[in-house]
Short mmCIF file of C-alpha atoms in Angstrom, two decimals:
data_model
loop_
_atom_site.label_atom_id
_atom_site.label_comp_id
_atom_site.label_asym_id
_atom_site.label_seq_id
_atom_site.Cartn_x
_atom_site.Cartn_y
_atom_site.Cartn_z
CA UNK A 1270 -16.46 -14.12 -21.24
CA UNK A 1271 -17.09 -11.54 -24.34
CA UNK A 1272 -19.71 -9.65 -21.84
CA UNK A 1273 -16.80 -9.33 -19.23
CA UNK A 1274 -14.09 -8.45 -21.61
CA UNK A 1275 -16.45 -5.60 -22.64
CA UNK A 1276 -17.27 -4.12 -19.29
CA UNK A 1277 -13.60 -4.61 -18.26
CA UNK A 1278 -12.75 -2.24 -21.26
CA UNK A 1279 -15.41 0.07 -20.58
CA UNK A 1280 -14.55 0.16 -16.70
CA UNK A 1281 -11.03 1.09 -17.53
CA UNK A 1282 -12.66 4.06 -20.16
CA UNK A 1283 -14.07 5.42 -17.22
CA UNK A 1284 -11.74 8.50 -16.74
CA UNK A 1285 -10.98 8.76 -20.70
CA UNK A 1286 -10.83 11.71 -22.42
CA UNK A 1287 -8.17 14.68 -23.05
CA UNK A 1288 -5.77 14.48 -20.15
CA UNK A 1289 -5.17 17.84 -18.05
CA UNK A 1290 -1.28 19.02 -18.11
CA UNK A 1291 -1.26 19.44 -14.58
CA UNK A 1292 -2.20 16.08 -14.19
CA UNK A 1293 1.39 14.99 -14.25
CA UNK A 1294 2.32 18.45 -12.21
CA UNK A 1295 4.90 17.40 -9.62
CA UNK A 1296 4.85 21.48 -8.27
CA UNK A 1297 3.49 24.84 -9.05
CA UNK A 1298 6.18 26.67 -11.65
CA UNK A 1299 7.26 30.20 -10.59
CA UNK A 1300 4.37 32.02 -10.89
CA UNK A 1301 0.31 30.73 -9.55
CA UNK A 1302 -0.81 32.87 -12.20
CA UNK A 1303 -0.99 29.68 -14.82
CA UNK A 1304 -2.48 27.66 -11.81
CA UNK A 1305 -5.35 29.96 -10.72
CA UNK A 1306 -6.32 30.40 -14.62
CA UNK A 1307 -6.47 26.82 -15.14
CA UNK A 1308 -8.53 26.18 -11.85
CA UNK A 1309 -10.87 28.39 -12.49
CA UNK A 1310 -11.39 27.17 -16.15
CA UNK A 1311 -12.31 23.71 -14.16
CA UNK A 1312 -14.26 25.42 -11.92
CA UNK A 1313 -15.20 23.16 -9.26
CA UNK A 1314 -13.28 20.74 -7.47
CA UNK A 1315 -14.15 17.79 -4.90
CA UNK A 1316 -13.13 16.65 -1.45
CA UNK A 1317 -13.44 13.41 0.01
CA UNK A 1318 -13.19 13.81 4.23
CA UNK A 1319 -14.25 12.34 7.16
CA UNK A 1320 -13.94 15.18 8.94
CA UNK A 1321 -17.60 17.21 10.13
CA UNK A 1322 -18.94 18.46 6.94
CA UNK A 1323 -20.42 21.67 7.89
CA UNK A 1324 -16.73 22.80 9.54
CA UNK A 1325 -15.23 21.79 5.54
CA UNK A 1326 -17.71 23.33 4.21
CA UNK A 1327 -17.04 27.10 7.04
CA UNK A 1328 -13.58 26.67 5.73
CA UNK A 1329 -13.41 25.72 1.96
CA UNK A 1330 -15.98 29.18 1.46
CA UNK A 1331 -12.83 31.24 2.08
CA UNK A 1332 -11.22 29.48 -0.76
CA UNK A 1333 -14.37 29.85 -3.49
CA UNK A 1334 -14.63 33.84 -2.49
CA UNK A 1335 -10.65 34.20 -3.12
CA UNK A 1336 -11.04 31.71 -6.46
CA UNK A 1337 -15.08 31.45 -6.91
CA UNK A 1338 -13.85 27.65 -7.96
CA UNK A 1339 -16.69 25.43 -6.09
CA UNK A 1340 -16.03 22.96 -4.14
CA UNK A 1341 -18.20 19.74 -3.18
CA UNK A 1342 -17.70 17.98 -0.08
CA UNK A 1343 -18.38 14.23 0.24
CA UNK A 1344 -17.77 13.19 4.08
CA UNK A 1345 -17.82 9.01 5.22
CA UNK A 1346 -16.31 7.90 8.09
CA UNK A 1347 -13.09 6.88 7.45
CA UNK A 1348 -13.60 3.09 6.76
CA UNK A 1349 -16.00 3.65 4.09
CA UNK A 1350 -14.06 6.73 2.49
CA UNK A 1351 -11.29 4.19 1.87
CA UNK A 1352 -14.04 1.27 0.08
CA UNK A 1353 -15.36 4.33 -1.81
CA UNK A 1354 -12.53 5.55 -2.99
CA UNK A 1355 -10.80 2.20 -3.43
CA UNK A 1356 -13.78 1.03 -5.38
CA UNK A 1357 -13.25 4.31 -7.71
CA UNK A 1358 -9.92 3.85 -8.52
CA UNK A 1359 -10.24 0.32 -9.55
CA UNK A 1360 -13.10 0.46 -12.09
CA UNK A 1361 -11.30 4.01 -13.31
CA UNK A 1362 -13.96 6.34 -12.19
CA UNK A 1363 -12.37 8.53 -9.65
CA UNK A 1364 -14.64 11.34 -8.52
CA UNK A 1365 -11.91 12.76 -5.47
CA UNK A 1366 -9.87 15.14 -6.16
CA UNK A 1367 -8.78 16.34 -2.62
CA UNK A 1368 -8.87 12.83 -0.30
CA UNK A 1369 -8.09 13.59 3.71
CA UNK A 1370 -7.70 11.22 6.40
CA UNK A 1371 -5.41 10.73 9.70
CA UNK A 1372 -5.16 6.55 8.69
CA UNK A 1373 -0.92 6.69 7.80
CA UNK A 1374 -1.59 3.43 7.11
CA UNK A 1375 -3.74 3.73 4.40
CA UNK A 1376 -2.27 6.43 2.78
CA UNK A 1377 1.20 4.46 2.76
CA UNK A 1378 -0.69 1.53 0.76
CA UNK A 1379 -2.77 3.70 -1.14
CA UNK A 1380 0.56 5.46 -2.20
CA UNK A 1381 1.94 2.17 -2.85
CA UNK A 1382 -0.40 1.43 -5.21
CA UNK A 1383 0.16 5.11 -7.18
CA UNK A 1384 -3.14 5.91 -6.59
CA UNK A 1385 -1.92 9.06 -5.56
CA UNK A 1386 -0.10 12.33 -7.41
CA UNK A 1387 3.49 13.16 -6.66
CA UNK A 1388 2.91 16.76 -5.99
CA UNK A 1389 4.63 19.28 -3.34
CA UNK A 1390 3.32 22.61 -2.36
CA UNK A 1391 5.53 25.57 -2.01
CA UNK A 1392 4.86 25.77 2.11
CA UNK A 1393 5.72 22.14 2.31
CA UNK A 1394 9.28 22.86 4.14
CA UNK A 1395 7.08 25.01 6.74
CA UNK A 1396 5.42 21.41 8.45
CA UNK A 1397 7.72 18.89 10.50
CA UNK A 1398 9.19 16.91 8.29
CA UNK A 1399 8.30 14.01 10.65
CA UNK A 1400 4.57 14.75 9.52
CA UNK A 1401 4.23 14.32 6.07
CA UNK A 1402 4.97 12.03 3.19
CA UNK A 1403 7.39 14.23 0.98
CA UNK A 1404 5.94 14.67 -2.41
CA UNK A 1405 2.34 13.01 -1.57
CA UNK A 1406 0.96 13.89 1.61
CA UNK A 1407 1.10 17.03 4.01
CA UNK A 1408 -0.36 17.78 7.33
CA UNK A 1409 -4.10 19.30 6.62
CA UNK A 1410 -4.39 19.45 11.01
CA UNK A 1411 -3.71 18.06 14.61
CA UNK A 1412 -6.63 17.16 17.17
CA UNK A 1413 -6.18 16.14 20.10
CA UNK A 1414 -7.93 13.13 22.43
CA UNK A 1415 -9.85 13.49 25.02
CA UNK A 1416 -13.02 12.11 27.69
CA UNK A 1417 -16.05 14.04 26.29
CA UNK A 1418 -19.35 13.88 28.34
CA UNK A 1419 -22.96 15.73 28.59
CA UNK A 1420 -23.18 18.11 31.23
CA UNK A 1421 -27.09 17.89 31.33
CA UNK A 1422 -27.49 14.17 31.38
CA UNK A 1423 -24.48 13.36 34.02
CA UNK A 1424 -24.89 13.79 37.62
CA UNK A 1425 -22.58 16.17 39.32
CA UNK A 1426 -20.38 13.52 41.22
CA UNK A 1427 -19.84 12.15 38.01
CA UNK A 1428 -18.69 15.00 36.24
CA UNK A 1429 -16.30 16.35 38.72
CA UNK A 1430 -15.09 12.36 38.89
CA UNK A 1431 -14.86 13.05 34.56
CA UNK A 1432 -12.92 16.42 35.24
CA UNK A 1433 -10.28 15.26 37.66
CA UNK A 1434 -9.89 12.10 36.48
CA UNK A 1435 -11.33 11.11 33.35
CA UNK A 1436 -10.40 7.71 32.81
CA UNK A 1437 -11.33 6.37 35.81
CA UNK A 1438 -14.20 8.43 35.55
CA UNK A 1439 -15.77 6.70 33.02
CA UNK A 1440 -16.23 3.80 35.51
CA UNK A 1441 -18.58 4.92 37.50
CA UNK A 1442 -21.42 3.58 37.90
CA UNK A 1443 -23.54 6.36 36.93
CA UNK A 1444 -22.61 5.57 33.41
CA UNK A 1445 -23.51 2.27 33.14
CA UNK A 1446 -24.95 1.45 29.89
CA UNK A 1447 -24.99 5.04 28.76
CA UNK A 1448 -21.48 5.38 27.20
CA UNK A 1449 -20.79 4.91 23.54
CA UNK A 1450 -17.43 3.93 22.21
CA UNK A 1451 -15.91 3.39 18.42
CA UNK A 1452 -15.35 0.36 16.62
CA UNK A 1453 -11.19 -0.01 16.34
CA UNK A 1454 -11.95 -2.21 13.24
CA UNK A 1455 -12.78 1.37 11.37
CA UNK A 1456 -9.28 2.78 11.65
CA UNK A 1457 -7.93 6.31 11.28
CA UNK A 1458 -7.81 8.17 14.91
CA UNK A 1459 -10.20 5.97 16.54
CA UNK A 1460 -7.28 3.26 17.25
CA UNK A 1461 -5.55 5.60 18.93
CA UNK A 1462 -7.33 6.14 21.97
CA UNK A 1463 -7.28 2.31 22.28
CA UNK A 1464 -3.79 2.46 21.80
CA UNK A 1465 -2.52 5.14 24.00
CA UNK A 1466 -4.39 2.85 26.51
CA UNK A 1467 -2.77 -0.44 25.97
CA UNK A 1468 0.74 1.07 25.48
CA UNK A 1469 1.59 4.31 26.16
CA UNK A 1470 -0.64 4.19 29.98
CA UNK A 1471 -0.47 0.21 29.63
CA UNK A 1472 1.33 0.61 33.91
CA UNK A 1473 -1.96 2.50 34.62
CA UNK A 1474 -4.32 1.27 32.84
CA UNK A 1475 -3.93 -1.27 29.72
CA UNK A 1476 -6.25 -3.71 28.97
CA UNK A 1477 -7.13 -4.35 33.10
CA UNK A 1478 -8.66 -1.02 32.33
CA UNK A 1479 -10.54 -1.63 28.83
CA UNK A 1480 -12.08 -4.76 30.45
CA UNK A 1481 -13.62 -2.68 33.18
CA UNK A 1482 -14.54 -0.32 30.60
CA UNK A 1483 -16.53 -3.00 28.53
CA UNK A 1484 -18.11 -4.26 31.42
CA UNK A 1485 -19.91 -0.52 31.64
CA UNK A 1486 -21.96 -2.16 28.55
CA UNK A 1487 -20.93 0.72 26.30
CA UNK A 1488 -22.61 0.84 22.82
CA UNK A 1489 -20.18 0.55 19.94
CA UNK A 1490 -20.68 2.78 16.75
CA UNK A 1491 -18.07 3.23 13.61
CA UNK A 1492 -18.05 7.14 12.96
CA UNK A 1493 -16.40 9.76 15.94
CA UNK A 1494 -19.34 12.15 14.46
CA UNK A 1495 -21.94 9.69 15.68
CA UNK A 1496 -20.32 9.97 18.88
CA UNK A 1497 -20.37 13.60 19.01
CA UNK A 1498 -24.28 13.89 17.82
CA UNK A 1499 -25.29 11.68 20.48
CA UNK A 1500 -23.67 12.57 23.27
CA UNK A 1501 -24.07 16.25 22.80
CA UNK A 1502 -28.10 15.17 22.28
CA UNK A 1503 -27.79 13.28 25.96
CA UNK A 1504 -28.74 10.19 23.43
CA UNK A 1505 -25.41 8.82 25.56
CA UNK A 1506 -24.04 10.36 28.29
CA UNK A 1507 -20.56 10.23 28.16
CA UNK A 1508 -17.30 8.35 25.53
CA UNK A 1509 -13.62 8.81 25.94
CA UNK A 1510 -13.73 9.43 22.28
CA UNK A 1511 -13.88 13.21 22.86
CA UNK A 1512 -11.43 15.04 19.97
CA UNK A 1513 -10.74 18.43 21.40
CA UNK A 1514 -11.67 19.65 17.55
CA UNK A 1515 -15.17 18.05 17.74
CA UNK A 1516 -16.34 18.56 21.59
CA UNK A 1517 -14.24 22.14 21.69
CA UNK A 1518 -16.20 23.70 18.80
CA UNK A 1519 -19.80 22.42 20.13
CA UNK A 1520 -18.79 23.68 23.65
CA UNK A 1521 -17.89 26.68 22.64
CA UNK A 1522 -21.45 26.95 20.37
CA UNK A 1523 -23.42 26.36 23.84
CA UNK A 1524 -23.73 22.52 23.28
CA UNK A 1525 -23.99 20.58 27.04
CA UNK A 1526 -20.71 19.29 26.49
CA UNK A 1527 -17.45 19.17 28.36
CA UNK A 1528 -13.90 17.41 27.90
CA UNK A 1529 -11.08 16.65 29.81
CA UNK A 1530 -7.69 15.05 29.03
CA UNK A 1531 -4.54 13.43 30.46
CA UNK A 1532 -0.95 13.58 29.78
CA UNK A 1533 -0.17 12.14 27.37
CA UNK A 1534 -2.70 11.79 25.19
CA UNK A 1535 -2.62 10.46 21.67
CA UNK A 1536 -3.39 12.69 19.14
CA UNK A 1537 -4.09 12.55 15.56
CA UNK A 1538 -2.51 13.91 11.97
CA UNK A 1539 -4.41 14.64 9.34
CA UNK A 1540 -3.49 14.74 5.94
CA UNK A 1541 -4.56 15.37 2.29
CA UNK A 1542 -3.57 14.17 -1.12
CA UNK A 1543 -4.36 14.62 -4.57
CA UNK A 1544 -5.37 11.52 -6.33
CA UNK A 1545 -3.76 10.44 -9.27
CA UNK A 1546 -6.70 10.58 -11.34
CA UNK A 1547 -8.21 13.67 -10.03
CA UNK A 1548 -11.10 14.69 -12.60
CA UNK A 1549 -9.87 18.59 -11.74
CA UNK A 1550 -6.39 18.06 -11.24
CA UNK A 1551 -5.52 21.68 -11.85
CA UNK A 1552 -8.50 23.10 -8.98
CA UNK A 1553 -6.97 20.16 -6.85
CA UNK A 1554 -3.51 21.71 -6.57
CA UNK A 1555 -4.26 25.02 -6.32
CA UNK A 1556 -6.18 24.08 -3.39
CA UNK A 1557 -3.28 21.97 -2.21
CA UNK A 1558 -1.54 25.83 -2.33
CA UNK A 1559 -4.06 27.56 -0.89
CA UNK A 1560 -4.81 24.59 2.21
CA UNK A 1561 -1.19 24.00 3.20
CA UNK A 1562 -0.77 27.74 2.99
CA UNK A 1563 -0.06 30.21 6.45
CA UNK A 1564 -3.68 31.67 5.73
CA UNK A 1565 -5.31 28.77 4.41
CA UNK A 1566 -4.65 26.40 7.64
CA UNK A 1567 -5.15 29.90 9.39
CA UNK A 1568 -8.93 29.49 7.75
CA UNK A 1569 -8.81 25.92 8.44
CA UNK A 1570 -8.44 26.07 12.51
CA UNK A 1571 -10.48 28.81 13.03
CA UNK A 1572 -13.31 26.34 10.79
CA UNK A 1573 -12.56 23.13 12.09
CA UNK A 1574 -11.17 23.40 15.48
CA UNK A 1575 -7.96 21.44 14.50
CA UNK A 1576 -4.47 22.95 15.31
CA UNK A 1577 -1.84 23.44 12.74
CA UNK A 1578 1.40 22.37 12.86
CA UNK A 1579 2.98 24.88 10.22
CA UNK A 1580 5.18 27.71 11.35
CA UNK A 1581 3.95 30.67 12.10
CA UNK A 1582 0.42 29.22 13.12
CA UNK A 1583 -0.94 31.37 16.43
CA UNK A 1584 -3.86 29.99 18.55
CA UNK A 1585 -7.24 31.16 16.90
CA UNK A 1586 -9.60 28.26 17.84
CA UNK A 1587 -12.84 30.30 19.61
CA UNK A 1588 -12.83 27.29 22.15
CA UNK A 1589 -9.16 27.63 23.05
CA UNK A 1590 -9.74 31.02 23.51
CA UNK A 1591 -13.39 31.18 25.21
CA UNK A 1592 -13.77 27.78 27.39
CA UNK A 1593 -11.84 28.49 30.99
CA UNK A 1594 -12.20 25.11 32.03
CA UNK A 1595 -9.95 23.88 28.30
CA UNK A 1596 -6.61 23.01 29.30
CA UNK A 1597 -4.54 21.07 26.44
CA UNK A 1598 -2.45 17.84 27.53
CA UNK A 1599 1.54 18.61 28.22
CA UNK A 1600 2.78 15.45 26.10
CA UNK A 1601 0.87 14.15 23.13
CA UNK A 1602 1.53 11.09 21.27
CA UNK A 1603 1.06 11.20 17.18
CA UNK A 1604 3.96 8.55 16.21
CA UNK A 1605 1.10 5.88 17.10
CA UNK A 1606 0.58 6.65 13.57
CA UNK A 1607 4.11 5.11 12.86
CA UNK A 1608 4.30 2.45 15.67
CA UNK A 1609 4.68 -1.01 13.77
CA UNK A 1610 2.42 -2.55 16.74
CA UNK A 1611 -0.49 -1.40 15.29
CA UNK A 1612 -0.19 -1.94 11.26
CA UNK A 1613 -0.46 -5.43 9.44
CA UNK A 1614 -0.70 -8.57 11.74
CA UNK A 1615 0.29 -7.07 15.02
CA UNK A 1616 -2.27 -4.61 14.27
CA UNK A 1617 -5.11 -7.36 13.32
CA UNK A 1618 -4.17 -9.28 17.11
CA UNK A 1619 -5.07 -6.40 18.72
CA UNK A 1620 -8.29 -5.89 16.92
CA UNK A 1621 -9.02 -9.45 17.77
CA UNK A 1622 -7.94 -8.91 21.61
CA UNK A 1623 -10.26 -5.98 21.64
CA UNK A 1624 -13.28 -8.30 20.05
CA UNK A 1625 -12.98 -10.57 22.85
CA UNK A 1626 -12.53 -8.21 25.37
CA UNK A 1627 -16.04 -6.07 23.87
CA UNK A 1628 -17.52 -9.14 23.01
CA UNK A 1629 -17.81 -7.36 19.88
CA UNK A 1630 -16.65 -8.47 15.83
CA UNK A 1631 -15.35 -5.88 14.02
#
């Protein structure tokens, strides 16, 4: 008991030492001036993301050339992102001090439990209000869904069966044990494609459809960047996990790759925090300034591929721009994000529908 006591107190020393002022920041005063001095006397700062870590990494350089304040990048898929940081918090060693995901759901329980700052940034009024959590969490992008395939590995019936009708596409025969598919159980915008399938096309397609789906013997991984490796390597040849911010980017790089979506299509918010007990809570909100700022999500889409929901944004993604073939779904669905179906226990039924219908545990 003495031996527990002991590492229970030294768990909870973790974070000690002098406490930051900005640590209990709710905004920037008047002028960045104090800000930018205090960042860059912290000098580096840390972002937990499970979005592609080289397109963080394109986009976060603009930000150390304005500030020369470092900045580390530490990318999980989602799932384990959350049980890394969770872990953190709770033994008092928090190493995050930018955290970005697109699970609302998380977020509102992480928030819950105050593991996150109350801080706004001065653009905040420039997003939908609809898209943020006011005070804690503000849109970092938007991607959108869509079928993704390799041009290289599927046969040219299939692929004009993928462009003209993707979903039903994926059925063919063709593709038969070469299609790879994300575990639901891992959250964040994975559900969603599962979701805009059971619900929003449930008349078209529902789960009818995701049981002829399974029965193409897909392979089931946990990470949408797994998805994109493979398939752009031919490793599999085709997954209707195809983000337009992923797939567009390597398309427009040469990758064998092509998309195709329908209307509507879920799509997916992404936001970022500051945690609580950010180690560099001053280099954290500056970059909460700089991120949710006109040039820094101007930065952001031209690194990542993402589109931007703050005013003033114009079109500057090289795939948008360069792929003739790209044409962006009319309707979109986000508010899956919000939809009470798929948090708690309705949200655990599904999961276990979609088990029994992959013949898979999550």
């Amino acid at each position: 008991m003495a031996l527990a006591l002991l590492a229970s107190a030294l768990a909870a020393c973790g974070n000690s030492g002098p406490v930051s002022p900005w640590a209990s920041r709710g905004s920037t005063p008047g002028s960045l001036s104090e800000l930018v001095t205090a960042a860059k006397a912290e000098g580096a700062l840390t972002i937990y993301t499970p979005i592609v870590q080289s397109e963080v990494a394109q986009w976060t350089r603009a930000f150390t050339q304005k500030y020369g304040i470092k900045v580390n990048i530490q990318r999980q898929a989602s799932s384990t992102l959350a049980t890394t940081f969770s872990m953190q918090q709770r033994a008092n060693k928090v190493e995050a001090d930018i955290y970005q995901t697109s699970n609302l759901g998380q977020l509102q329980d992480f928030n819950g439990d105050k593991w996150f700052a109350r801080y706004t940034p001065r653009s905040a009024d420039q997003y939908p209000a609809d898209r943020t959590i006011p005070g804690y969490a503000y849109p970092l992008y938007e991607t959108t869904g869509a079928i993704a395939w390799n041009t290289k590995t599927v046969p040219q019936a299939t692929q004009k069966r993928l462009a003209a009708n993707p979903y039903e596409g994926m059925l063919d025969p063709a593709l038969k044990g070469k299609i790879v598919l994300i575990d639901p159980g891992v959250g964040g915008s994975g559900m969603a494609y599962y979701a805009n399938l059971a619900a929003n096309l449930a008349n078209q397609y529902g789960w009818g459809y995701l049981k002829k789906l399974a029965a193409q013997q897909p392979a089931i991984v946990s990470s949408i960047q797994t998805i994109s490796q493979e398939v752009s390597a031919g490793i599999y040849s085709a997954t209707i996990f195809g983000d337009d911010a992923i797939f567009g980017p390597l398309a427009a790089s040469g990758a064998p790759v092509r998309f195709s979506s329908i209307s509507p299509m879920n799509a997916s918010q992404f936001y970022q925090e500051i945690p609580s007990k950010a180690p560099h809570p001053a280099a954290a909100r500056l970059f909460a300034e700089w991120s949710s700022s006109l040039a820094g999500q101007q930065a952001m889409t031209t690194a990542t591929g993402g589109r931007s929901t703050i005013q003033g944004w114009q079109e500057n993604r090289r795939f948008a721009r360069t792929l003739p073939w790209y044409k962006a779904p009319q309707q979109v669905w986000v508010d899956w994000q919000r939809d009470p179906r798929y948090a708690g226990d309705q949200l655990k039924d599904f999961v276990d529908k979609w088990d029994q219908t992959f013949q898979v545990s999550s």
